[in-house]
Coordinates of C-alpha atoms in Angstrom, one line a residue:
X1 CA 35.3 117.8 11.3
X2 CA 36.8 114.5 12.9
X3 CA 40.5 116.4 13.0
X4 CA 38.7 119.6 14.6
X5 CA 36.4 117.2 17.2
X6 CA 40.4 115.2 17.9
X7 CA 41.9 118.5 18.8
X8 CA 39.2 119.6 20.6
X9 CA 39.5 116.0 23.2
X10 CA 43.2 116.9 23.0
X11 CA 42.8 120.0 24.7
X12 CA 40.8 118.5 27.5
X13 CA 43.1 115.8 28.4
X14 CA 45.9 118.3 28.1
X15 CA 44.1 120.8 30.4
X16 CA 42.5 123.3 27.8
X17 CA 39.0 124.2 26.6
X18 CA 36.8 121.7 25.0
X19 CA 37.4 123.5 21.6
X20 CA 39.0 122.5 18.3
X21 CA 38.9 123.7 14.4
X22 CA 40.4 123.2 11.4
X23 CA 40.8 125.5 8.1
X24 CA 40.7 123.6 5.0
X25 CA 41.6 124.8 1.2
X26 CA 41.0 122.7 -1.1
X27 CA 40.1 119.9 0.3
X28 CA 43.4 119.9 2.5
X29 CA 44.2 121.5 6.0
X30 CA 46.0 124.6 6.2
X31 CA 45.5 125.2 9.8
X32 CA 44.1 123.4 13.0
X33 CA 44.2 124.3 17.2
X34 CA 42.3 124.2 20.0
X35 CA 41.7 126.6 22.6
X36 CA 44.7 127.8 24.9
X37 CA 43.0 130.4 26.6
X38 CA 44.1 129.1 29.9
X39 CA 47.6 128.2 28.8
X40 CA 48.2 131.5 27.1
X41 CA 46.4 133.3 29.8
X42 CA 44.7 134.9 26.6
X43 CA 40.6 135.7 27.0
X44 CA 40.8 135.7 22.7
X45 CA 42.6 132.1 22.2
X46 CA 39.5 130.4 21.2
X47 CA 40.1 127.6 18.5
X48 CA 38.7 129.4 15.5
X49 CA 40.7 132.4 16.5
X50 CA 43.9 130.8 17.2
X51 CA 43.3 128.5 13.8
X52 CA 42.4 131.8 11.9
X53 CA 46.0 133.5 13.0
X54 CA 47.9 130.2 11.5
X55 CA 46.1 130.0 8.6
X56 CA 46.8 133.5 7.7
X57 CA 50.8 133.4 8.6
X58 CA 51.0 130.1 6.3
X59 CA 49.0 131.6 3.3
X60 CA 50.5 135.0 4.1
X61 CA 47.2 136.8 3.4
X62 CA 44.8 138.1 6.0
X63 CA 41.8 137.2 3.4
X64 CA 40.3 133.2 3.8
X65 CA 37.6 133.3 1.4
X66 CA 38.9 130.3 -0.2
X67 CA 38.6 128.4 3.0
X68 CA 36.2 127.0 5.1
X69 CA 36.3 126.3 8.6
X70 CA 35.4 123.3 10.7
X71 CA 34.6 123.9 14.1
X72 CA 34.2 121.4 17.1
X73 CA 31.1 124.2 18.3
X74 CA 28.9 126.6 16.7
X75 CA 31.4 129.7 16.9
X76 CA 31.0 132.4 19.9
X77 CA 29.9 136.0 19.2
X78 CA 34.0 136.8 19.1
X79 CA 34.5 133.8 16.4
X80 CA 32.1 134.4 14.4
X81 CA 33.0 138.1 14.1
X82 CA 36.6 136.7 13.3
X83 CA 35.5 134.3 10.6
X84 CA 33.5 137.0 8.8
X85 CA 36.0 139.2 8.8
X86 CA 38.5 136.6 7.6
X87 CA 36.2 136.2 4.8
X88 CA 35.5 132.2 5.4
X89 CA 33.2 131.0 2.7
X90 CA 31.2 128.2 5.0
X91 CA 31.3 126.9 8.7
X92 CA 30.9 123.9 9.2
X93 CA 30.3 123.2 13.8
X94 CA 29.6 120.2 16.0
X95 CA 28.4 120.8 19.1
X96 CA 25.8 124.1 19.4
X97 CA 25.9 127.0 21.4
X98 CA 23.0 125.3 23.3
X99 CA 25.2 122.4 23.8
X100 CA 28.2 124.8 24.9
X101 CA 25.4 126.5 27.5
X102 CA 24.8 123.0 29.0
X103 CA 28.3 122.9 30.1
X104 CA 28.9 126.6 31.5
X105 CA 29.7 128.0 28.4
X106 CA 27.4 130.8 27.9
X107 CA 27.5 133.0 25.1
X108 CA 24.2 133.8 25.1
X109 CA 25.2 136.1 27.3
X110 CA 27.2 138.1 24.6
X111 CA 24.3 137.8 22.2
X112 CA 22.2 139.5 24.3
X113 CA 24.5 142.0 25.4
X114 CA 24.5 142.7 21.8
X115 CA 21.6 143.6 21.2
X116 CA 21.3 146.0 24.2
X117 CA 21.4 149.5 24.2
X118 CA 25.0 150.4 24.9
X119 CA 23.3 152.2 28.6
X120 CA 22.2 149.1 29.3
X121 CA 25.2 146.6 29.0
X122 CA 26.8 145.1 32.0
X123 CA 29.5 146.6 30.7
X124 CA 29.6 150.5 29.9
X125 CA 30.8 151.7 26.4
X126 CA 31.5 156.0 26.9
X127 CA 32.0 157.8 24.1
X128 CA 35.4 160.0 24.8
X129 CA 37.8 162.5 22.1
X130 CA 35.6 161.7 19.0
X131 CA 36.6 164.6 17.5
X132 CA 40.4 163.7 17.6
X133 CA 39.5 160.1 16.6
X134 CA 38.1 161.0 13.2
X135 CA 41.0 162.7 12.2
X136 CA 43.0 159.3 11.8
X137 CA 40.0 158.0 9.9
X138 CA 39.6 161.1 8.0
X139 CA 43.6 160.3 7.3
X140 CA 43.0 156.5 6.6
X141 CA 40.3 157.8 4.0
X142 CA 42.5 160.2 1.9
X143 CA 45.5 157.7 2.2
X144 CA 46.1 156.7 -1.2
X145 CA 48.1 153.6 -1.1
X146 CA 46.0 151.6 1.8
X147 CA 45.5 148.0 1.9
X148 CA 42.0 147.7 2.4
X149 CA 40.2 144.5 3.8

């Protein structure tokens, strides 16, 4: 937690978010980085994203669940979508998302959004070509030698 709390200061002196996290296997880190989404210019560079994506290029597997992740703050709606589907076995966060609220970072916001009908959201969601979709997942389905995950 202390490595994922020092990245986390890191990033603010060096201009980024107040985010940092770490992935650790066995007792030792595999992967740790803060938040660039104003360096990268990239809405989905959050730490536990970014750490996520190194973690996975070193192991060379897209599947964490012999990892755990330690998190400067209690993960976004995004994040925590991301650690689940990286199959993370525990987080561990500092701060909360009450925490992250007090200082303008509201994700709330998303969690609410969330559990809005999709008419209601701030932003509209239209279904469009449904039909056309299903045939890729109808293909994905019958494809024999798939990777799933």
């Amino acid at each position: 937690m202390r490595e994922a709390i020092r990245l986390a200061d890191e990033s603010v002196k060096n201009g980024g978010g107040p985010f940092g996290a770490v992935i650790v296997r066995d007792g030792e880190i595999v992967a740790g980085s803060a938040n660039s989404v104003t360096r990268d210019n990239d809405p989905t560079a959050h730490a536990e994203v970014n750490t996520i994506r190194q973690a996975c290029r070193k192991l060379g597997t897209f599947d964490l669940s012999d990892c755990v992740i330690y998190t400067s703050c209690e993960p976004c709606p995004m994040c925590l979508g991301a650690i689940y589907w990286a199959h993370l076995k525990c987080i561990y966060y500092g701060n909360t998302k009450k925490d992250a609220a007090d200082i303008d970072f509201a994700d709330d916001f998303i969690y609410k959004e969330l559990e809005q009908h999709k008419e209601d959201r701030v932003v509209p969601a239209i279904p469009l070509l449904r039909n056309e979709a299903l045939k890729t997942f109808r293909a994905w389905e019958e494809k024999q030698d798939k990777v799933e995950y």
